Amino acid sequence: MHTPIHSQPGDIDPGPWLLRLEHVSKRFGGVQALDDIAFNVRPGEVLCLAGENGCGKSTLIKTVSGVHAPEPGAVMQWDGQDMLGIDPARARELGIQVIWQDLALFPEMSVAENIAFERNLGRRPRLVKTAAMRAQAAEILDSLGVNIDLDARVASLSIANRQLVAIARALIANARLVFMDEPTASLSRHETEALIDIVRRLSAQGIAVVFVSHRLAEVLDICSRVTVLRDGCYVGTYSTEGMTQSRLTELMTGRQFDYRTRPAPTGDGEPRLSVRGLTRQGEYRDIDLDIRPGEIVGLTGRLGAGRTELALSLFGMRRPERGQILLDGRPLRMTSNRDAIRAGIAYVSEDRLSLGLVQQQAIADNIAITVLGRLLNRAGLLSPRRQTGLVADWIRRLKVKVGSPQDPVSSLSGGNQQRIVLAKWLATEPRLLILDSPTVGVDVGARAGIFEIVAELAAQGMAILLISDETPEVYFNADRVLHMRDGRLVESFIPAHTELERIEEAVHA
Amino acid sequence: MSPSVISRLMNPAGSKSPAAGELAGMGIVLGVLVVSFSLLSDRFLTGATFDSIAFQLPELGLLALAMLIPLLSGGLNLAITFSANFSALVMAWVVGWLGGPEAGMSGILLGMLAALLSGALIGWALGAIVAYTGAHPILASLAMMIFLRGLGEFLTRGGSVSGFPDALVGLGQGTWLGIPVPLLVFAACAALWALILNRTRLGFSIYMLGSNTEATRYSGISTRRALTLVYVLSGVMCAVAGIIMTSRFNSVRVGHGEAYLLITVLACFLGRVDPFGGFGRVAPVVMALIILQVISSGLNLLGTNQHLATALWGGILIAVMVVRYLWGRLRDRRRRRR
């Protein structure tokens, strides 16, 4: 059992804190974004700030960096001195730096210019000393132990290198506390490890780093303590020593989850989907794939491995050049996704915002769009009564939390939007359901709900292809996991017989 | 506001839906206009005023319907007036070929059919370009407009074509049960449009693709086909407008009603059609058309210059936009306070 190592303010010696916050609250209109938060950082420590989307992490960071002022009654100290009432410029002077996920660099300017920008900030206009600027930038990059061309345009750099430029920019301003918002979200495993090395280096130099990340394994690996927020409230601060991912998830969501793999597949029965030698130049090659009714097959691999391209071919939207797709033994020739839908294939897009749903339009219409043919009355006109019935039925079956079915889909949370996507495709009564990164932008708690539905569909006999670049997601939710690399299926794993680490190593190697 | 098939249909009078509120608001504006004009002129509330409105409304109204569907799909059709007149020219040639002023009823019907086909064909060509090449509707329809104008002027040598049978003229100038025939045609067309938009798969698809074409395509809707049909419908409605204009003036000229083009856009926006597509209904657009026509006829009766009415039309749209903005802010603030 973990007990918060710091839950009662005042029971610890305030001396060693670099940053000390007590009783910090923030209201926006009727919304209590932060409610009596405590947040303390020691010099040179690596601390994680964890919580689901909307739990108040960003508001807290903005309060510390002087963007928002807390409600009266808050205690905010920096080095033991009161720091209430600071503005962003003063926060910078104190040494507080925030690296947001979008990095906020100038893509058209050089690496040296971007790094030196912070130095020139707020000064009176004067001539830029190019040589001095380059020397400073080079020095900072050296101290990080990295080698990036100072004259390269930032737009031409990889995401990982841009991240380093942003860190260098923070350091040149004599940062003592750096917030990093989801710094590893778009990095490969190798790049992540390099970044973690850098973070350790900063820590050794006495610079404190607050890490905001959804990747719990990473958090537990790199941070010494973790502060958890939930719904704007302070849950506690815990040592990462002995902390597990499932326990941390529980703290973040307030619920318990079952982390177990699915039982090993029995392996009998005719395949629902058979793919033989499917090839499309530049996207994927020689794909052989079988999915049986009731089976969930996971497909993972790095970005650009060709997963989505393969899915779109199975959905009739990208014609393969060679090979065969068979559904229940019958070869499919598809010229558009309408052929695929008619054959019983449904595709949940990875891009819910612009491809999965018509965000501005009503929830009811987004559910009905795939089955308009079934809503016609005898005169051949759409029947509002049938639509209302269909929509109410699916909202009930998938337990979607909606105000009115007439509200625009955009008014729903990510998890509920994804349920609407599932509803619109389940309404077509598919025999094969392709889920492409179904939990993008969905909170940890809501993810479990989505996968409960998926498991139930499989139990009813649906064949499911689950695509995700989060290896644990396919590991815990699929019967078999296929690893795609550079357009080929290279390996197959059975989670029940394999360690998660083994698959992660294979994917990220 | 979230007009969708259900709210559009289940709740036509729906006292609580914002769309119905808007319609009621427009009704009040119309009432105020009618009362003020009748106080200013004792000739306003007479049959003559009604007649002038009833004969003028349909031309603009039919063209506004032709503009409405492309707007809902997120596009625009700048070729509506020339599509109308070109289709009317086709009718004129067919009727002329079948006897001109002496042409029988079958000749007239054949002529109308030819006009409708011509409108559909023009719309199909425009729609296919927009749907399959991805050309922007403004550019595609602008090109179509210039093409039709040039071709029409060339074929008519810049003049007008006249000499129609009396029966056709009767369509434009006659009455049925005391109601002007053009008004009946307009009412029927508006009802047809409402039916297509609210109760057919095509109408449903037009609203959806008007908001997001790709998401609609991913949902299994043939968006290219739907988009092509958007312009076919628009072209057919242009042809109906062309037939009505011909019968009213007893002649066809390529440049007839050119000034209506942008007024139809104005009427649609006044009728709460979303300029970015996806939202808008027939009834408020019809209401907006009536308001515009009442202003024009009322000012005409007061003896003011016709150009003043035009200026006022533009002024009203500006005022409406400002009022909607303020109204939206007020509502947001009230919601936040709750």
PDB file of C-alpha atoms in Angstrom, chain A residues 59-249:
ATOM      1  CA  THR A  59      -3.687  25.265 -15.502  1.00  0.00           C
ATOM      2  CA  LEU A  60      -1.213  24.433 -12.749  1.00  0.00           C
ATOM      3  CA  ILE A  61       1.768  24.934 -15.070  1.00  0.00           C
ATOM      4  CA  LYS A  62       0.331  28.230 -16.278  1.00  0.00           C
ATOM      5  CA  THR A  63      -0.172  29.350 -12.694  1.00  0.00           C
ATOM      6  CA  VAL A  64       3.452  28.606 -11.836  1.00  0.00           C
ATOM      7  CA  SER A  65       4.718  30.326 -14.979  1.00  0.00           C
ATOM      8  CA  GLY A  66       2.723  33.487 -14.262  1.00  0.00           C
ATOM      9  CA  VAL A  67       0.049  33.188 -16.957  1.00  0.00           C
ATOM     10  CA  HIS A  68      -2.786  32.707 -14.453  1.00  0.00           C
ATOM     11  CA  ALA A  69      -3.043  34.231 -10.988  1.00  0.00           C
ATOM     12  CA  PRO A  70      -4.341  31.835  -8.298  1.00  0.00           C
ATOM     13  CA  GLU A  71      -7.372  32.637  -6.133  1.00  0.00           C
ATOM     14  CA  PRO A  72      -6.646  34.517  -2.891  1.00  0.00           C
ATOM     15  CA  GLY A  73      -5.356  32.322  -0.062  1.00  0.00           C
ATOM     16  CA  ALA A  74      -2.681  30.550  -2.085  1.00  0.00           C
ATOM     17  CA  VAL A  75       0.892  30.091  -0.925  1.00  0.00           C
ATOM     18  CA  MET A  76       3.484  30.234  -3.701  1.00  0.00           C
ATOM     19  CA  GLN A  77       7.162  30.278  -2.805  1.00  0.00           C
ATOM     20  CA  TRP A  78      10.333  30.175  -4.872  1.00  0.00           C
ATOM     21  CA  ASP A  79      13.550  29.454  -2.954  1.00  0.00           C
ATOM     22  CA  GLY A  80      11.618  30.215   0.218  1.00  0.00           C
ATOM     23  CA  GLN A  81      10.616  33.674  -1.058  1.00  0.00           C
ATOM     24  CA  ASP A  82       7.027  34.643  -1.806  1.00  0.00           C
ATOM     25  CA  MET A  83       6.412  34.584  -5.543  1.00  0.00           C
ATOM     26  CA  LEU A  84       2.698  35.494  -5.643  1.00  0.00           C
ATOM     27  CA  GLY A  85       1.711  37.993  -8.298  1.00  0.00           C
ATOM     28  CA  ILE A  86       4.404  37.120 -10.818  1.00  0.00           C
ATOM     29  CA  ASP A  87       3.903  37.604 -14.534  1.00  0.00           C
ATOM     30  CA  PRO A  88       5.410  35.451 -17.303  1.00  0.00           C
ATOM     31  CA  ALA A  89       8.432  37.734 -17.696  1.00  0.00           C
ATOM     32  CA  ARG A  90       9.201  37.565 -13.969  1.00  0.00           C
ATOM     33  CA  ALA A  91       8.757  33.792 -14.003  1.00  0.00           C
ATOM     34  CA  ARG A  92      11.423  33.603 -16.720  1.00  0.00           C
ATOM     35  CA  GLU A  93      13.757  35.747 -14.647  1.00  0.00           C
ATOM     36  CA  LEU A  94      13.304  33.387 -11.705  1.00  0.00           C
ATOM     37  CA  GLY A  95      14.309  30.517 -13.989  1.00  0.00           C
ATOM     38  CA  ILE A  96      10.946  28.889 -14.684  1.00  0.00           C
ATOM     39  CA  GLN A  97      10.690  27.541 -18.238  1.00  0.00           C
ATOM     40  CA  VAL A  98       7.884  25.647 -19.905  1.00  0.00           C
ATOM     41  CA  ILE A  99       8.376  23.503 -23.011  1.00  0.00           C
ATOM     42  CA  TRP A 100       4.879  22.936 -24.389  1.00  0.00           C
ATOM     43  CA  GLN A 101       4.145  19.991 -26.592  1.00  0.00           C
ATOM     44  CA  ASP A 102       4.092  22.155 -29.738  1.00  0.00           C
ATOM     45  CA  LEU A 103       7.533  23.504 -28.696  1.00  0.00           C
ATOM     46  CA  ALA A 104       6.744  27.050 -29.979  1.00  0.00           C
ATOM     47  CA  LEU A 105       9.920  27.316 -32.053  1.00  0.00           C
ATOM     48  CA  PHE A 106      10.353  29.443 -35.167  1.00  0.00           C
ATOM     49  CA  PRO A 107      10.480  26.840 -37.924  1.00  0.00           C
ATOM     50  CA  GLU A 108      11.907  29.164 -40.584  1.00  0.00           C
ATOM     51  CA  MET A 109      14.795  30.374 -38.428  1.00  0.00           C
ATOM     52  CA  SER A 110      18.074  28.640 -37.735  1.00  0.00           C
ATOM     53  CA  VAL A 111      18.914  26.515 -34.713  1.00  0.00           C
ATOM     54  CA  ALA A 112      21.263  29.197 -33.352  1.00  0.00           C
ATOM     55  CA  GLU A 113      18.665  31.945 -33.786  1.00  0.00           C
ATOM     56  CA  ASN A 114      16.020  29.878 -32.031  1.00  0.00           C
ATOM     57  CA  ILE A 115      18.257  29.110 -29.082  1.00  0.00           C
ATOM     58  CA  ALA A 116      19.482  32.690 -28.723  1.00  0.00           C
ATOM     59  CA  PHE A 117      15.974  34.072 -29.010  1.00  0.00           C
ATOM     60  CA  GLU A 118      15.387  33.765 -25.302  1.00  0.00           C
ATOM     61  CA  ARG A 119      18.485  35.836 -24.575  1.00  0.00           C
ATOM     62  CA  ASN A 120      17.351  38.657 -26.839  1.00  0.00           C
ATOM     63  CA  LEU A 121      13.833  38.640 -25.481  1.00  0.00           C
ATOM     64  CA  GLY A 122      12.589  41.910 -24.058  1.00  0.00           C
ATOM     65  CA  ARG A 123      15.811  43.766 -24.865  1.00  0.00           C
ATOM     66  CA  ARG A 124      15.730  46.963 -26.790  1.00  0.00           C
ATOM     67  CA  PRO A 125      16.149  46.489 -30.514  1.00  0.00           C
ATOM     68  CA  ARG A 126      19.787  46.466 -31.370  1.00  0.00           C
ATOM     69  CA  LEU A 127      22.010  44.739 -33.871  1.00  0.00           C
ATOM     70  CA  VAL A 128      22.156  40.999 -33.501  1.00  0.00           C
ATOM     71  CA  LYS A 129      25.653  39.758 -32.748  1.00  0.00           C
ATOM     72  CA  THR A 130      25.737  36.656 -34.866  1.00  0.00           C
ATOM     73  CA  ALA A 131      29.086  35.354 -33.654  1.00  0.00           C
ATOM     74  CA  ALA A 132      28.201  35.705 -29.971  1.00  0.00           C
ATOM     75  CA  MET A 133      24.833  34.136 -30.586  1.00  0.00           C
ATOM     76  CA  ARG A 134      26.371  31.131 -32.301  1.00  0.00           C
ATOM     77  CA  ALA A 135      28.970  30.706 -29.591  1.00  0.00           C
ATOM     78  CA  GLN A 136      26.324  30.687 -26.871  1.00  0.00           C
ATOM     79  CA  ALA A 137      24.148  28.229 -28.742  1.00  0.00           C
ATOM     80  CA  ALA A 138      27.095  25.937 -29.392  1.00  0.00           C
ATOM     81  CA  GLU A 139      28.089  26.025 -25.752  1.00  0.00           C
ATOM     82  CA  ILE A 140      24.617  25.051 -24.571  1.00  0.00           C
ATOM     83  CA  LEU A 141      24.303  22.215 -27.083  1.00  0.00           C
ATOM     84  CA  ASP A 142      27.748  20.981 -26.004  1.00  0.00           C
ATOM     85  CA  SER A 143      26.675  20.931 -22.381  1.00  0.00           C
ATOM     86  CA  LEU A 144      23.764  18.728 -23.440  1.00  0.00           C
ATOM     87  CA  GLY A 145      26.174  16.447 -25.245  1.00  0.00           C
ATOM     88  CA  VAL A 146      24.363  16.748 -28.571  1.00  0.00           C
ATOM     89  CA  ASN A 147      25.488  17.679 -32.010  1.00  0.00           C
ATOM     90  CA  ILE A 148      23.081  19.702 -34.169  1.00  0.00           C
ATOM     91  CA  ASP A 149      24.024  21.942 -37.098  1.00  0.00           C
ATOM     92  CA  LEU A 150      23.656  25.511 -35.809  1.00  0.00           C
ATOM     93  CA  ASP A 151      22.672  26.842 -39.229  1.00  0.00           C
ATOM     94  CA  ALA A 152      20.005  24.244 -40.012  1.00  0.00           C
ATOM     95  CA  ARG A 153      16.477  25.569 -40.316  1.00  0.00           C
ATOM     96  CA  VAL A 154      14.394  24.215 -37.416  1.00  0.00           C
ATOM     97  CA  ALA A 155      11.710  23.067 -39.878  1.00  0.00           C
ATOM     98  CA  SER A 156      14.238  20.655 -41.400  1.00  0.00           C
ATOM     99  CA  LEU A 157      15.032  18.953 -38.071  1.00  0.00           C
ATOM    100  CA  SER A 158      13.472  15.769 -36.712  1.00  0.00           C
ATOM    101  CA  ILE A 159      10.976  16.148 -33.883  1.00  0.00           C
ATOM    102  CA  ALA A 160      13.568  14.791 -31.456  1.00  0.00           C
ATOM    103  CA  ASN A 161      16.119  17.415 -32.472  1.00  0.00           C
ATOM    104  CA  ARG A 162      13.540  20.197 -32.300  1.00  0.00           C
ATOM    105  CA  GLN A 163      12.873  19.050 -28.767  1.00  0.00           C
ATOM    106  CA  LEU A 164      16.570  19.471 -27.993  1.00  0.00           C
ATOM    107  CA  VAL A 165      16.561  22.956 -29.471  1.00  0.00           C
ATOM    108  CA  ALA A 166      13.627  23.846 -27.225  1.00  0.00           C
ATOM    109  CA  ILE A 167      15.506  22.474 -24.213  1.00  0.00           C
ATOM    110  CA  ALA A 168      18.621  24.412 -25.190  1.00  0.00           C
ATOM    111  CA  ARG A 169      16.537  27.552 -25.467  1.00  0.00           C
ATOM    112  CA  ALA A 170      15.242  26.994 -21.942  1.00  0.00           C
ATOM    113  CA  LEU A 171      18.757  26.432 -20.592  1.00  0.00           C
ATOM    114  CA  ILE A 172      20.258  29.533 -22.154  1.00  0.00           C
ATOM    115  CA  ALA A 173      17.803  31.531 -20.061  1.00  0.00           C
ATOM    116  CA  ASN A 174      19.376  30.008 -16.911  1.00  0.00           C
ATOM    117  CA  ALA A 175      16.443  27.761 -16.187  1.00  0.00           C
ATOM    118  CA  ARG A 176      16.235  26.201 -12.734  1.00  0.00           C
ATOM    119  CA  LEU A 177      12.877  24.509 -13.237  1.00  0.00           C
ATOM    120  CA  VAL A 178      11.764  23.148 -16.611  1.00  0.00           C
ATOM    121  CA  PHE A 179       8.260  21.859 -17.298  1.00  0.00           C
ATOM    122  CA  MET A 180       8.092  19.388 -20.201  1.00  0.00           C
ATOM    123  CA  ASP A 181       4.619  18.767 -21.580  1.00  0.00           C
ATOM    124  CA  GLU A 182       4.341  15.323 -23.227  1.00  0.00           C
ATOM    125  CA  PRO A 183       7.921  15.524 -24.521  1.00  0.00           C
ATOM    126  CA  THR A 184       8.048  11.930 -25.721  1.00  0.00           C
ATOM    127  CA  ALA A 185       4.657  11.779 -27.436  1.00  0.00           C
ATOM    128  CA  SER A 186       6.109  11.718 -30.951  1.00  0.00           C
ATOM    129  CA  LEU A 187       9.532  10.185 -30.270  1.00  0.00           C
ATOM    130  CA  SER A 188      10.708   6.687 -31.060  1.00  0.00           C
ATOM    131  CA  ARG A 189      11.999   4.462 -28.288  1.00  0.00           C
ATOM    132  CA  HIS A 190      15.615   5.285 -29.133  1.00  0.00           C
ATOM    133  CA  GLU A 191      14.954   9.026 -29.206  1.00  0.00           C
ATOM    134  CA  THR A 192      13.049   8.772 -25.947  1.00  0.00           C
ATOM    135  CA  GLU A 193      16.025   7.137 -24.287  1.00  0.00           C
ATOM    136  CA  ALA A 194      18.291   9.898 -25.575  1.00  0.00           C
ATOM    137  CA  LEU A 195      15.893  12.489 -24.161  1.00  0.00           C
ATOM    138  CA  ILE A 196      15.790  10.721 -20.812  1.00  0.00           C
ATOM    139  CA  ASP A 197      19.598  10.863 -20.719  1.00  0.00           C
ATOM    140  CA  ILE A 198      19.417  14.601 -21.256  1.00  0.00           C
ATOM    141  CA  VAL A 199      16.855  14.968 -18.479  1.00  0.00           C
ATOM    142  CA  ARG A 200      19.201  13.076 -16.108  1.00  0.00           C
ATOM    143  CA  ARG A 201      22.033  15.360 -17.152  1.00  0.00           C
ATOM    144  CA  LEU A 202      19.942  18.447 -16.321  1.00  0.00           C
ATOM    145  CA  SER A 203      19.072  16.923 -12.994  1.00  0.00           C
ATOM    146  CA  ALA A 204      22.752  16.362 -12.246  1.00  0.00           C
ATOM    147  CA  GLN A 205      23.370  20.067 -12.981  1.00  0.00           C
ATOM    148  CA  GLY A 206      20.802  20.930 -10.312  1.00  0.00           C
ATOM    149  CA  ILE A 207      18.012  21.837 -12.726  1.00  0.00           C
ATOM    150  CA  ALA A 208      14.641  20.465 -11.667  1.00  0.00           C
ATOM    151  CA  VAL A 209      12.453  18.911 -14.376  1.00  0.00           C
ATOM    152  CA  VAL A 210       8.707  18.398 -14.157  1.00  0.00           C
ATOM    153  CA  PHE A 211       7.636  15.753 -16.620  1.00  0.00           C
ATOM    154  CA  VAL A 212       4.075  15.586 -17.936  1.00  0.00           C
ATOM    155  CA  SER A 213       3.477  12.332 -19.784  1.00  0.00           C
ATOM    156  CA  HIS A 214       0.805   9.794 -20.565  1.00  0.00           C
ATOM    157  CA  ARG A 215       3.361   7.017 -20.881  1.00  0.00           C
ATOM    158  CA  LEU A 216       3.315   5.653 -17.399  1.00  0.00           C
ATOM    159  CA  ALA A 217       6.182   3.191 -17.849  1.00  0.00           C
ATOM    160  CA  GLU A 218       8.432   6.081 -18.805  1.00  0.00           C
ATOM    161  CA  VAL A 219       7.224   8.177 -15.895  1.00  0.00           C
ATOM    162  CA  LEU A 220       8.016   5.461 -13.405  1.00  0.00           C
ATOM    163  CA  ASP A 221      11.405   4.922 -14.981  1.00  0.00           C
ATOM    164  CA  ILE A 222      12.667   8.469 -14.968  1.00  0.00           C
ATOM    165  CA  CYS A 223      10.964  10.298 -12.091  1.00  0.00           C
ATOM    166  CA  SER A 224      11.675   9.989  -8.398  1.00  0.00           C
ATOM    167  CA  ARG A 225       8.268  11.247  -7.314  1.00  0.00           C
ATOM    168  CA  VAL A 226       4.896  11.661  -8.944  1.00  0.00           C
ATOM    169  CA  THR A 227       2.197  14.205  -8.097  1.00  0.00           C
ATOM    170  CA  VAL A 228      -1.272  13.073  -9.168  1.00  0.00           C
ATOM    171  CA  LEU A 229      -4.194  15.396  -9.945  1.00  0.00           C
ATOM    172  CA  ARG A 230      -7.756  14.307 -10.644  1.00  0.00           C
ATOM    173  CA  ASP A 231     -10.626  16.603 -11.692  1.00  0.00           C
ATOM    174  CA  GLY A 232      -8.703  19.659 -10.507  1.00  0.00           C
ATOM    175  CA  CYS A 233      -8.078  18.158  -7.066  1.00  0.00           C
ATOM    176  CA  TYR A 234      -4.829  17.093  -5.443  1.00  0.00           C
ATOM    177  CA  VAL A 235      -4.725  13.315  -5.029  1.00  0.00           C
ATOM    178  CA  GLY A 236      -1.252  12.997  -3.548  1.00  0.00           C
ATOM    179  CA  THR A 237       2.465  12.871  -4.142  1.00  0.00           C
ATOM    180  CA  TYR A 238       4.069   9.454  -4.189  1.00  0.00           C
ATOM    181  CA  SER A 239       7.510   7.970  -4.468  1.00  0.00           C
ATOM    182  CA  THR A 240       7.921   6.024  -7.705  1.00  0.00           C
ATOM    183  CA  GLU A 241       9.853   3.401  -5.783  1.00  0.00           C
ATOM    184  CA  GLY A 242       7.669   0.284  -5.885  1.00  0.00           C
ATOM    185  CA  MET A 243       4.883   2.099  -7.722  1.00  0.00           C
ATOM    186  CA  THR A 244       3.235   0.121 -10.535  1.00  0.00           C
ATOM    187  CA  GLN A 245       1.505   1.310 -13.704  1.00  0.00           C
ATOM    188  CA  SER A 246      -1.817  -0.116 -12.648  1.00  0.00           C
ATOM    189  CA  ARG A 247      -1.647   1.578  -9.258  1.00  0.00           C
ATOM    190  CA  LEU A 248      -0.820   4.890 -10.916  1.00  0.00           C
ATOM    191  CA  THR A 249      -3.711   4.501 -13.360  1.00  0.00           C
TER     192      THR A 249
END
